């Protein structure tokens, strides 16, 4: 038997702009997680994912099913043929789907780790991240790579999408992305820095309860940027600068000064067209009740928002978020 878990994640700042080469910061959220367990069986390779209504032989799933894809990619990586294994890969997750908490990447990460270990191989964080990135393309279309990175590393990351796609899991270099030097298109290796958080800080994550596929908001931003390149490049620059300054504040032990940056990031995302009345209402409620800063997080239009809180404001901000329509709250400490 072999088991592995992977945390959820939240983007602190820089979403959307990160797709266009600007830095972003993401942090793991350990209050929610995906778990995979691989146990011996005698009926071939079975995938059991009750949350997705799947209890099926690997061979019966379409190759582009995300669960089948990560199993196949992992087996290719460790050099095992699917038909040489007789095992059940069971998956469970407490991470809400399509809410910006990285559910797809966490499920893939847990499976890759558990299955590789079942096959006698321990894969490193960057190896796992590269496999999961391939599957993220099925979920997101043109992901930046930030979700697989923060979840596979399980630590706060400062991520800059690289100009080149990662090597293919079979070891051959991938074709270069077709769409400009910032690497938009096929995918990107990215430059990852994990960094110190000398003074921990607390975030409340509030769920609008509205499922919003990231693929759609990313596609809308792409279209809008094609129509108004100058406006969007300036917005992306603003978000990149926010991420750089946020990292400096966190590293220098001044996370309480992050609030203004987070709120400024929300305004930039609003101008990008990815906020919604529900998200704006939650951001206003958090700020009015004493949060140091607040913003939507992730793809936008639904999903989650975050607010920077302190021990003194935590209860009040939480109550006000629920009154303003939040369907669920998660409070997490970064660092
Ligand atoms: O919705 P999420 O949290 O998975 O975030 C996606 C972040 C984007 O920048 C919008 C897309 C990406 O691939 O980086």
CSV table of C-alpha atoms and ligand atoms in Angstrom, one decimal, residues 9 11 15-16 18-19 100 140 142-144 146-147 214 218 298-299, ligand 1:
chain,number,residue,atom,x,y,z
A,9,UNK,CA,-3.6,26.5,-2.5
A,11,UNK,CA,-3.1,32.8,-5.0
A,15,UNK,CA,-3.2,35.9,-10.9
A,16,UNK,CA,-3.9,36.4,-14.6
A,18,UNK,CA,1.2,35.6,-14.3
A,19,UNK,CA,0.0,34.0,-17.5
A,100,UNK,CA,-9.5,28.5,-7.2
A,140,UNK,CA,-7.1,25.1,-17.7
A,142,UNK,CA,-3.0,27.5,-21.0
A,143,UNK,CA,-2.1,27.3,-17.4
A,144,UNK,CA,0.8,29.4,-16.1
A,146,UNK,CA,1.6,28.2,-10.6
A,147,UNK,CA,-0.9,25.8,-9.2
A,214,UNK,CA,-10.5,29.3,-14.7
A,218,UNK,CA,-8.2,33.1,-18.8
A,298,UNK,CA,-7.6,32.9,-8.7
A,299,UNK,CA,-9.5,33.0,-11.9
B,1,LIG,O1,-8.4,29.7,-10.4
B,1,LIG,P1,-7.0,29.3,-9.9
B,1,LIG,O2,-6.7,29.7,-8.5
B,1,LIG,O3,-6.7,28.0,-10.3
B,1,LIG,O4,-6.0,30.3,-10.5
B,1,LIG,C1,-5.7,30.5,-11.8
B,1,LIG,C2,-4.6,31.5,-11.9
B,1,LIG,C3,-4.6,32.2,-13.3
B,1,LIG,O5,-3.5,33.1,-13.2
B,1,LIG,C4,-5.9,33.0,-13.5
B,1,LIG,C5,-4.4,31.2,-14.4
B,1,LIG,C6,-3.0,30.5,-14.3
B,1,LIG,O6,-2.9,29.5,-14.9
B,1,LIG,O7,-2.1,31.0,-13.7
